[in-house]
């Protein structure tokens, strides 16, 4: 049973004299899609269909690295019901795509570089026909020795497996006195395994061609409609406006939908056949078809004073990006620039590589490079604490970063930075009152759970800490703006934006913003598609800030129009007008006009683009104001461990998170609980196992996610200090919960068994042997 | 693909006789995964989960044995009254999948799939269960020890149907323990069933997921029998580590993507020791001095 209690350290109260509008900012209204999702009537992208639609399917490489000698499609064409068979030769435009470097082929042409790489696709009248058609395609491969050791990619000892070489990016950070030393020196190697986003709604899309094949309409579960559109249009050699995207129902994303997967294939097959085509991945195909969290090896050394103050950090990071670039270079930058953690540090030497191998491509996943960095720096903080004779809380308090401190990139932290408060508020949360095994000795509460492997006497309890800093929004000069259009008509606000709702709840928040700013009860959400400007990606903890800012900005523009109209009608200076509940009121007089009445028969409309402040690229020494903003979080984990069998039960996670302002407290708690579930997963069970370049557990039988029995109780405090830089005072809250929860759990296991653990996920054999 | 639903045992056997290559479907929790993953193709399916004869069980007080129909589900095995006849089988049933899986998955399916990781199988092996097979040509009983010939290979012939298993109702401790990397809904990395027959003065230990088939640990069993006082319910504590070591020695584990041979062997040692300690919680006074 997982229960969350939320408390707030600061409370914002609003005195309302007018009639209260429900579902405003600070409330936790029911999600517009919530009941449909719970009852099973919500249409996810896998539920899409159109009259006369065909099914599409993808032929994938069985080899991690091979040269394609020949492809014979005749067997597929010979099957009754097959309407299209396409390969690289049929891609009319750019043969490759990618978010940063376009190095990933729509279909492999000369080489396949990972198991699962698309080689061909078919469209047919039935999924079974598709299956037979794929089986009938004959591909002759010359199998090559795969590059599976990222170190060999980094050190240049393996021949290039791609014309762009085996290194996606190398970035060095050199700051301060590189010769500085401390009285206390601690160092270790760390390793982070490959985590899957494991969203429940599998990849699916429906493409409908325009008559004559001049364009295509795509319904797809994605994180960024406009970016998809640009890449699809380039590959199809169509003008962007001829590719129209509408968001299909998204069942989770966590970064895995930021890259192209089936988009180009589906559109190409639809254009080829002149008929609607739908593709829906299986779970196994999903594991092969999207990018994952980068596995990483990190060496780190801390120099500190005798009393535990950090003097210098040194780190070497190698991230395995797999076969294609995706966002590897940006993930690397996040890792190297966050290596100090949320701690003051003047001197640093950090070297990071993101490299190409014949493993599954890696890219965005919740935490985006910072998860890996945090696992290392938090392991180091505990070593430092032990070396200095301090406890884990004290070492972190002594080094806690504050507003005005500099990162090792030289960037000044200008945001609210309540690191100390996050740690202290977390420490103040009650430890679990239950003994090992629970109050009633329920074996389900013991490590091993239903397997009845342990008795109470076998179990040891441990406590561990993790604290994190996470950048918000995009970095390195990228202008990831967001657009919103608001129409106020007859007292009803209609909101139009392209913000991908992937489950995070922006559709709820957008309505809350409009109700608060415009004094309306009724908010209509228009379809989420590409007929309005880009919203940027639903990632990087950015949509509350960016699209929230866009909706807020558009609502304010419309409100100005409304005030101008009301002011002119009543001879009042519009500057004196305000929204109070459902009314427009004169703040210096008696005028009070209900918004519904003031807008009767009228239309006020405006569009707003929200841009964050510009950022810079890093220089060759890794110096520069590359990030937009930062959020902070602390986690304390309590675990029960069976040392003889290496089994773990995470009992409780306590957390205090810097949220700026909780615009929807229930949604914030949802993000905290969900992020912690993902962090616990990476700590004790979630890992894609690849042996010789082949995935061994591309299914939920062997890729294990935490169940209800594995999920700890969560106690949370929201640290609310509205950030002046944020449009609504609110920081993004999606990523921090999964970043330092992982090292906290691993630290708790170390504490329980008194053993060094430097790899996550921690496997039973790591504990036993 | 044809799917035929049988409602009586005779009907099921005739369907299988007519199409000996047909695949038998009961709960479908193994079969549907294999079909969906493309690991198995089949042209004909005979569905048996509505066959009354397979959906029933019977306790024979004369022989004190329990015959369990092949289509009895894990959800039924978990709870009274069946759980009372074999507590270990109930414990094993609880470790299978999710509630949804346990409502569908059957003991006959578990036996027929013959996975080394099958959760119910160490219990059947420890209890020396008998597997009942039937075809239009007649019936035959196969000792569970001889039923599986390798991973997912059995002595079942085309046209034959598993109709049930019979286990003795023993007087004495029974326990099942299973290690997986998750606290529920997980495939066994290693598992063990210990069953004590107080009347017959036997201790049976069966091991899962550590060999091509379910294994017994006869040397460990001998050590336990020699060290146990069945009337007093005690055991010489010095025998417990020897028992656990012999159990580990009986395991024939492999390295795979789920775990390592070394870990599995260690897990068997720990599970065996803990099960024996649960079976004989009170040490013999002075035995270790």
PDB file of N, CA, C and O in Angstrom, chain A residues 128 131 444 448-455 458 642 644-645 647-648 696 701-702 705 707 709-710 764 768-769, chain B residues 37 41 91 94-95 176-184 186-187 257-258 262-263 266-267 270-271 273-274 278:
ATOM      1  N   UNK A 128      -1.675 -10.300 -39.944  1.00  0.00           N
ATOM      2  CA  UNK A 128      -1.099 -11.609 -40.236  1.00  0.00           C
ATOM      3  C   UNK A 128      -0.465 -11.621 -41.637  1.00  0.00           C
ATOM      4  O   UNK A 128       0.580 -12.243 -41.847  1.00  0.00           O
ATOM      5  N   UNK A 131       2.806 -10.026 -41.301  1.00  0.00           N
ATOM      6  CA  UNK A 131       3.788 -10.919 -40.697  1.00  0.00           C
ATOM      7  C   UNK A 131       4.369 -11.869 -41.744  1.00  0.00           C
ATOM      8  O   UNK A 131       5.578 -12.090 -41.816  1.00  0.00           O
ATOM      9  N   UNK A 444       4.520 -10.320   2.966  1.00  0.00           N
ATOM     10  CA  UNK A 444       4.544  -9.529   1.739  1.00  0.00           C
ATOM     11  C   UNK A 444       5.338  -8.233   1.915  1.00  0.00           C
ATOM     12  O   UNK A 444       5.720  -7.608   0.947  1.00  0.00           O
ATOM     13  N   UNK A 448      11.691 -10.076  -0.905  1.00  0.00           N
ATOM     14  CA  UNK A 448      11.283 -11.389  -1.412  1.00  0.00           C
ATOM     15  C   UNK A 448       9.785 -11.506  -1.539  1.00  0.00           C
ATOM     16  O   UNK A 448       9.298 -12.302  -2.330  1.00  0.00           O
ATOM     17  N   UNK A 449       9.055 -10.745  -0.737  1.00  0.00           N
ATOM     18  CA  UNK A 449       7.605 -10.629  -0.868  1.00  0.00           C
ATOM     19  C   UNK A 449       6.913 -11.975  -0.968  1.00  0.00           C
ATOM     20  O   UNK A 449       7.065 -12.844  -0.097  1.00  0.00           O
ATOM     21  N   UNK A 450       6.161 -12.136  -2.063  1.00  0.00           N
ATOM     22  CA  UNK A 450       5.336 -13.323  -2.238  1.00  0.00           C
ATOM     23  C   UNK A 450       6.158 -14.604  -2.277  1.00  0.00           C
ATOM     24  O   UNK A 450       5.624 -15.686  -2.063  1.00  0.00           O
ATOM     25  N   UNK A 451       7.457 -14.501  -2.538  1.00  0.00           N
ATOM     26  CA  UNK A 451       8.300 -15.698  -2.604  1.00  0.00           C
ATOM     27  C   UNK A 451       8.599 -16.322  -1.260  1.00  0.00           C
ATOM     28  O   UNK A 451       9.166 -17.408  -1.196  1.00  0.00           O
ATOM     29  N   UNK A 452       8.191 -15.639  -0.170  1.00  0.00           N
ATOM     30  CA  UNK A 452       8.348 -16.185   1.193  1.00  0.00           C
ATOM     31  C   UNK A 452       9.771 -16.671   1.440  1.00  0.00           C
ATOM     32  O   UNK A 452       9.993 -17.755   1.973  1.00  0.00           O
ATOM     33  N   UNK A 453      10.725 -15.847   1.058  1.00  0.00           N
ATOM     34  CA  UNK A 453      12.117 -16.273   1.148  1.00  0.00           C
ATOM     35  C   UNK A 453      12.742 -15.974   2.497  1.00  0.00           C
ATOM     36  O   UNK A 453      13.769 -16.557   2.839  1.00  0.00           O
ATOM     37  N   UNK A 454      12.179 -15.025   3.229  1.00  0.00           N
ATOM     38  CA  UNK A 454      12.879 -14.557   4.428  1.00  0.00           C
ATOM     39  C   UNK A 454      11.962 -14.520   5.632  1.00  0.00           C
ATOM     40  O   UNK A 454      10.742 -14.428   5.508  1.00  0.00           O
ATOM     41  N   UNK A 455      12.574 -14.584   6.795  1.00  0.00           N
ATOM     42  CA  UNK A 455      11.893 -14.284   8.041  1.00  0.00           C
ATOM     43  C   UNK A 455      12.500 -12.989   8.570  1.00  0.00           C
ATOM     44  O   UNK A 455      13.573 -12.582   8.154  1.00  0.00           O
ATOM     45  N   UNK A 458      16.208 -12.379   9.319  1.00  0.00           N
ATOM     46  CA  UNK A 458      17.225 -12.342   8.256  1.00  0.00           C
ATOM     47  C   UNK A 458      17.461 -10.941   7.714  1.00  0.00           C
ATOM     48  O   UNK A 458      18.370 -10.733   6.916  1.00  0.00           O
ATOM     49  N   UNK A 642      17.700  -8.375   2.499  1.00  0.00           N
ATOM     50  CA  UNK A 642      18.054  -9.738   2.887  1.00  0.00           C
ATOM     51  C   UNK A 642      19.466  -9.985   2.355  1.00  0.00           C
ATOM     52  O   UNK A 642      19.645 -10.274   1.177  1.00  0.00           O
ATOM     53  N   UNK A 644      21.661 -12.304   2.586  1.00  0.00           N
ATOM     54  CA  UNK A 644      22.060 -13.624   2.088  1.00  0.00           C
ATOM     55  C   UNK A 644      21.517 -13.911   0.690  1.00  0.00           C
ATOM     56  O   UNK A 644      22.120 -14.654  -0.075  1.00  0.00           O
ATOM     57  N   UNK A 645      20.346 -13.339   0.388  1.00  0.00           N
ATOM     58  CA  UNK A 645      19.769 -13.571  -0.932  1.00  0.00           C
ATOM     59  C   UNK A 645      19.877 -12.342  -1.827  1.00  0.00           C
ATOM     60  O   UNK A 645      19.575 -12.406  -3.021  1.00  0.00           O
ATOM     61  N   UNK A 647      18.048  -9.670  -1.748  1.00  0.00           N
ATOM     62  CA  UNK A 647      16.738  -9.119  -2.116  1.00  0.00           C
ATOM     63  C   UNK A 647      16.447  -7.875  -1.275  1.00  0.00           C
ATOM     64  O   UNK A 647      16.872  -7.773  -0.127  1.00  0.00           O
ATOM     65  N   UNK A 648      15.703  -6.950  -1.891  1.00  0.00           N
ATOM     66  CA  UNK A 648      15.501  -5.636  -1.292  1.00  0.00           C
ATOM     67  C   UNK A 648      14.011  -5.304  -1.276  1.00  0.00           C
ATOM     68  O   UNK A 648      13.289  -5.579  -2.229  1.00  0.00           O
ATOM     69  N   UNK A 696      18.356  -9.210 -24.500  1.00  0.00           N
ATOM     70  CA  UNK A 696      17.905 -10.491 -23.969  1.00  0.00           C
ATOM     71  C   UNK A 696      16.595 -10.394 -23.203  1.00  0.00           C
ATOM     72  O   UNK A 696      16.049 -11.417 -22.799  1.00  0.00           O
ATOM     73  N   UNK A 701       8.274  -9.738 -19.071  1.00  0.00           N
ATOM     74  CA  UNK A 701       8.555 -10.904 -18.238  1.00  0.00           C
ATOM     75  C   UNK A 701       9.934 -10.762 -17.602  1.00  0.00           C
ATOM     76  O   UNK A 701      10.138 -11.111 -16.446  1.00  0.00           O
ATOM     77  N   UNK A 702      10.866 -10.228 -18.368  1.00  0.00           N
ATOM     78  CA  UNK A 702      12.254 -10.170 -17.899  1.00  0.00           C
ATOM     79  C   UNK A 702      12.776  -8.747 -17.720  1.00  0.00           C
ATOM     80  O   UNK A 702      13.789  -8.562 -17.060  1.00  0.00           O
ATOM     81  N   UNK A 705       9.602  -4.085 -13.921  1.00  0.00           N
ATOM     82  CA  UNK A 705       9.198  -2.781 -13.398  1.00  0.00           C
ATOM     83  C   UNK A 705       8.676  -2.994 -11.986  1.00  0.00           C
ATOM     84  O   UNK A 705       8.138  -4.060 -11.681  1.00  0.00           O
ATOM     85  N   UNK A 707       6.313  -3.382  -9.002  1.00  0.00           N
ATOM     86  CA  UNK A 707       4.880  -3.583  -8.824  1.00  0.00           C
ATOM     87  C   UNK A 707       4.449  -2.824  -7.564  1.00  0.00           C
ATOM     88  O   UNK A 707       5.257  -2.194  -6.889  1.00  0.00           O
ATOM     89  N   UNK A 709       3.817  -4.040  -4.806  1.00  0.00           N
ATOM     90  CA  UNK A 709       4.546  -4.562  -3.647  1.00  0.00           C
ATOM     91  C   UNK A 709       5.961  -4.022  -3.561  1.00  0.00           C
ATOM     92  O   UNK A 709       6.591  -4.097  -2.517  1.00  0.00           O
ATOM     93  N   UNK A 710       6.481  -3.516  -4.678  1.00  0.00           N
ATOM     94  CA  UNK A 710       7.852  -3.005  -4.688  1.00  0.00           C
ATOM     95  C   UNK A 710       7.904  -1.507  -4.442  1.00  0.00           C
ATOM     96  O   UNK A 710       8.963  -0.953  -4.194  1.00  0.00           O
ATOM     97  N   UNK A 764      20.834  -8.882  -7.172  1.00  0.00           N
ATOM     98  CA  UNK A 764      21.001  -9.715  -5.974  1.00  0.00           C
ATOM     99  C   UNK A 764      22.420 -10.220  -5.824  1.00  0.00           C
ATOM    100  O   UNK A 764      22.973 -10.224  -4.723  1.00  0.00           O
ATOM    101  N   UNK A 768      25.115 -10.273  -2.629  1.00  0.00           N
ATOM    102  CA  UNK A 768      25.497 -11.545  -2.019  1.00  0.00           C
ATOM    103  C   UNK A 768      26.995 -11.780  -2.093  1.00  0.00           C
ATOM    104  O   UNK A 768      27.611 -12.235  -1.129  1.00  0.00           O
ATOM    105  N   UNK A 769      27.584 -11.469  -3.250  1.00  0.00           N
ATOM    106  CA  UNK A 769      29.002 -11.831  -3.441  1.00  0.00           C
ATOM    107  C   UNK A 769      29.907 -10.615  -3.273  1.00  0.00           C
ATOM    108  O   UNK A 769      29.537  -9.512  -3.571  1.00  0.00           O
TER     109      UNK A 769
ATOM    110  N   UNK B  37       4.273 -13.617 -29.324  1.00  0.00           N
ATOM    111  CA  UNK B  37       5.686 -13.348 -29.565  1.00  0.00           C
ATOM    112  C   UNK B  37       6.177 -14.037 -30.838  1.00  0.00           C
ATOM    113  O   UNK B  37       7.330 -13.865 -31.231  1.00  0.00           O
ATOM    114  N   UNK B  41       3.595 -21.429 -33.622  1.00  0.00           N
ATOM    115  CA  UNK B  41       2.484 -21.321 -34.565  1.00  0.00           C
ATOM    116  C   UNK B  41       1.616 -22.546 -34.363  1.00  0.00           C
ATOM    117  O   UNK B  41       2.116 -23.620 -34.034  1.00  0.00           O
ATOM    118  N   UNK B  91       1.234 -21.879  -1.406  1.00  0.00           N
ATOM    119  CA  UNK B  91       2.277 -20.838  -1.399  1.00  0.00           C
ATOM    120  C   UNK B  91       2.850 -20.647  -2.800  1.00  0.00           C
ATOM    121  O   UNK B  91       3.081 -19.512  -3.240  1.00  0.00           O
ATOM    122  N   UNK B  94       0.503 -18.675  -4.952  1.00  0.00           N
ATOM    123  CA  UNK B  94       0.480 -17.230  -4.671  1.00  0.00           C
ATOM    124  C   UNK B  94       1.597 -16.491  -5.385  1.00  0.00           C
ATOM    125  O   UNK B  94       1.486 -15.291  -5.651  1.00  0.00           O
ATOM    126  N   UNK B  95       2.682 -17.183  -5.686  1.00  0.00           N
ATOM    127  CA  UNK B  95       3.812 -16.493  -6.326  1.00  0.00           C
ATOM    128  C   UNK B  95       3.624 -16.368  -7.838  1.00  0.00           C
ATOM    129  O   UNK B  95       4.426 -15.701  -8.494  1.00  0.00           O
ATOM    130  N   UNK B 176       7.259 -23.554   0.469  1.00  0.00           N
ATOM    131  CA  UNK B 176       7.778 -23.243  -0.859  1.00  0.00           C
ATOM    132  C   UNK B 176       8.380 -21.854  -0.800  1.00  0.00           C
ATOM    133  O   UNK B 176       7.767 -20.936  -0.254  1.00  0.00           O
ATOM    134  N   UNK B 177       9.584 -21.705  -1.316  1.00  0.00           N
ATOM    135  CA  UNK B 177      10.239 -20.403  -1.365  1.00  0.00           C
ATOM    136  C   UNK B 177      10.762 -20.170  -2.760  1.00  0.00           C
ATOM    137  O   UNK B 177      11.272 -21.095  -3.394  1.00  0.00           O
ATOM    138  N   UNK B 178      10.637 -18.938  -3.198  1.00  0.00           N
ATOM    139  CA  UNK B 178      11.047 -18.605  -4.568  1.00  0.00           C
ATOM    140  C   UNK B 178      11.757 -17.269  -4.591  1.00  0.00           C
ATOM    141  O   UNK B 178      11.272 -16.288  -4.048  1.00  0.00           O
ATOM    142  N   UNK B 179      12.908 -17.263  -5.229  1.00  0.00           N
ATOM    143  CA  UNK B 179      13.673 -16.031  -5.387  1.00  0.00           C
ATOM    144  C   UNK B 179      13.423 -15.454  -6.776  1.00  0.00           C
ATOM    145  O   UNK B 179      13.517 -16.161  -7.776  1.00  0.00           O
ATOM    146  N   UNK B 180      13.089 -14.163  -6.804  1.00  0.00           N
ATOM    147  CA  UNK B 180      13.015 -13.423  -8.055  1.00  0.00           C
ATOM    148  C   UNK B 180      13.489 -12.021  -7.770  1.00  0.00           C
ATOM    149  O   UNK B 180      13.648 -11.636  -6.619  1.00  0.00           O
ATOM    150  N   UNK B 181      13.713 -11.231  -8.820  1.00  0.00           N
ATOM    151  CA  UNK B 181      14.284  -9.901  -8.602  1.00  0.00           C
ATOM    152  C   UNK B 181      13.185  -8.884  -8.301  1.00  0.00           C
ATOM    153  O   UNK B 181      13.415  -7.691  -8.266  1.00  0.00           O
ATOM    154  N   UNK B 182      11.990  -9.347  -8.096  1.00  0.00           N
ATOM    155  CA  UNK B 182      10.879  -8.452  -7.781  1.00  0.00           C
ATOM    156  C   UNK B 182      10.068  -9.125  -6.691  1.00  0.00           C
ATOM    157  O   UNK B 182      10.095 -10.344  -6.577  1.00  0.00           O
ATOM    158  N   UNK B 183       9.338  -8.340  -5.928  1.00  0.00           N
ATOM    159  CA  UNK B 183       8.669  -8.903  -4.759  1.00  0.00           C
ATOM    160  C   UNK B 183       7.358  -9.608  -5.070  1.00  0.00           C
ATOM    161  O   UNK B 183       6.713 -10.146  -4.183  1.00  0.00           O
ATOM    162  N   UNK B 184       6.961  -9.584  -6.324  1.00  0.00           N
ATOM    163  CA  UNK B 184       5.792 -10.344  -6.777  1.00  0.00           C
ATOM    164  C   UNK B 184       5.853 -10.387  -8.292  1.00  0.00           C
ATOM    165  O   UNK B 184       6.602  -9.636  -8.911  1.00  0.00           O
ATOM    166  N   UNK B 186       6.945 -12.448 -10.741  1.00  0.00           N
ATOM    167  CA  UNK B 186       8.294 -12.574 -11.293  1.00  0.00           C
ATOM    168  C   UNK B 186       8.580 -14.048 -11.550  1.00  0.00           C
ATOM    169  O   UNK B 186       8.045 -14.926 -10.868  1.00  0.00           O
ATOM    170  N   UNK B 187       9.382 -14.293 -12.558  1.00  0.00           N
ATOM    171  CA  UNK B 187       9.796 -15.659 -12.849  1.00  0.00           C
ATOM    172  C   UNK B 187      10.878 -16.063 -11.861  1.00  0.00           C
ATOM    173  O   UNK B 187      11.753 -15.269 -11.524  1.00  0.00           O
ATOM    174  N   UNK B 257      20.388 -14.579 -18.824  1.00  0.00           N
ATOM    175  CA  UNK B 257      20.150 -13.152 -18.663  1.00  0.00           C
ATOM    176  C   UNK B 257      19.410 -12.838 -17.366  1.00  0.00           C
ATOM    177  O   UNK B 257      19.335 -11.696 -16.969  1.00  0.00           O
ATOM    178  N   UNK B 258      18.875 -13.854 -16.700  1.00  0.00           N
ATOM    179  CA  UNK B 258      18.158 -13.588 -15.452  1.00  0.00           C
ATOM    180  C   UNK B 258      19.080 -13.629 -14.237  1.00  0.00           C
ATOM    181  O   UNK B 258      18.818 -12.995 -13.237  1.00  0.00           O
ATOM    182  N   UNK B 262      26.302 -19.142 -10.166  1.00  0.00           N
ATOM    183  CA  UNK B 262      26.829 -19.026  -8.793  1.00  0.00           C
ATOM    184  C   UNK B 262      25.764 -18.474  -7.852  1.00  0.00           C
ATOM    185  O   UNK B 262      25.598 -18.956  -6.725  1.00  0.00           O
ATOM    186  N   UNK B 263      25.035 -17.459  -8.316  1.00  0.00           N
ATOM    187  CA  UNK B 263      23.987 -16.902  -7.460  1.00  0.00           C
ATOM    188  C   UNK B 263      22.884 -17.931  -7.214  1.00  0.00           C
ATOM    189  O   UNK B 263      22.393 -18.089  -6.089  1.00  0.00           O
ATOM    190  N   UNK B 266      23.918 -20.431  -4.662  1.00  0.00           N
ATOM    191  CA  UNK B 266      23.897 -19.836  -3.330  1.00  0.00           C
ATOM    192  C   UNK B 266      22.453 -19.684  -2.831  1.00  0.00           C
ATOM    193  O   UNK B 266      22.143 -19.949  -1.663  1.00  0.00           O
ATOM    194  N   UNK B 267      21.578 -19.268  -3.736  1.00  0.00           N
ATOM    195  CA  UNK B 267      20.182 -19.077  -3.331  1.00  0.00           C
ATOM    196  C   UNK B 267      19.558 -20.390  -2.872  1.00  0.00           C
ATOM    197  O   UNK B 267      18.816 -20.427  -1.886  1.00  0.00           O
ATOM    198  N   UNK B 270      20.674 -21.091   0.645  1.00  0.00           N
ATOM    199  CA  UNK B 270      19.998 -20.261   1.648  1.00  0.00           C
ATOM    200  C   UNK B 270      18.538 -20.700   1.811  1.00  0.00           C
ATOM    201  O   UNK B 270      18.037 -20.849   2.936  1.00  0.00           O
ATOM    202  N   UNK B 271      17.852 -20.900   0.683  1.00  0.00           N
ATOM    203  CA  UNK B 271      16.435 -21.290   0.773  1.00  0.00           C
ATOM    204  C   UNK B 271      16.288 -22.619   1.494  1.00  0.00           C
ATOM    205  O   UNK B 271      15.383 -22.797   2.327  1.00  0.00           O
ATOM    206  N   UNK B 273      18.297 -24.028   3.692  1.00  0.00           N
ATOM    207  CA  UNK B 273      18.580 -23.874   5.126  1.00  0.00           C
ATOM    208  C   UNK B 273      17.382 -23.243   5.838  1.00  0.00           C
ATOM    209  O   UNK B 273      16.961 -23.699   6.900  1.00  0.00           O
ATOM    210  N   UNK B 274      16.840 -22.202   5.233  1.00  0.00           N
ATOM    211  CA  UNK B 274      15.721 -21.516   5.891  1.00  0.00           C
ATOM    212  C   UNK B 274      14.470 -22.392   5.933  1.00  0.00           C
ATOM    213  O   UNK B 274      13.734 -22.383   6.928  1.00  0.00           O
ATOM    214  N   UNK B 278      12.549 -23.657   9.214  1.00  0.00           N
ATOM    215  CA  UNK B 278      11.112 -23.466   9.432  1.00  0.00           C
ATOM    216  C   UNK B 278      10.431 -24.788   9.754  1.00  0.00           C
ATOM    217  O   UNK B 278       9.492 -24.854  10.557  1.00  0.00           O
TER     218      UNK B 278
END
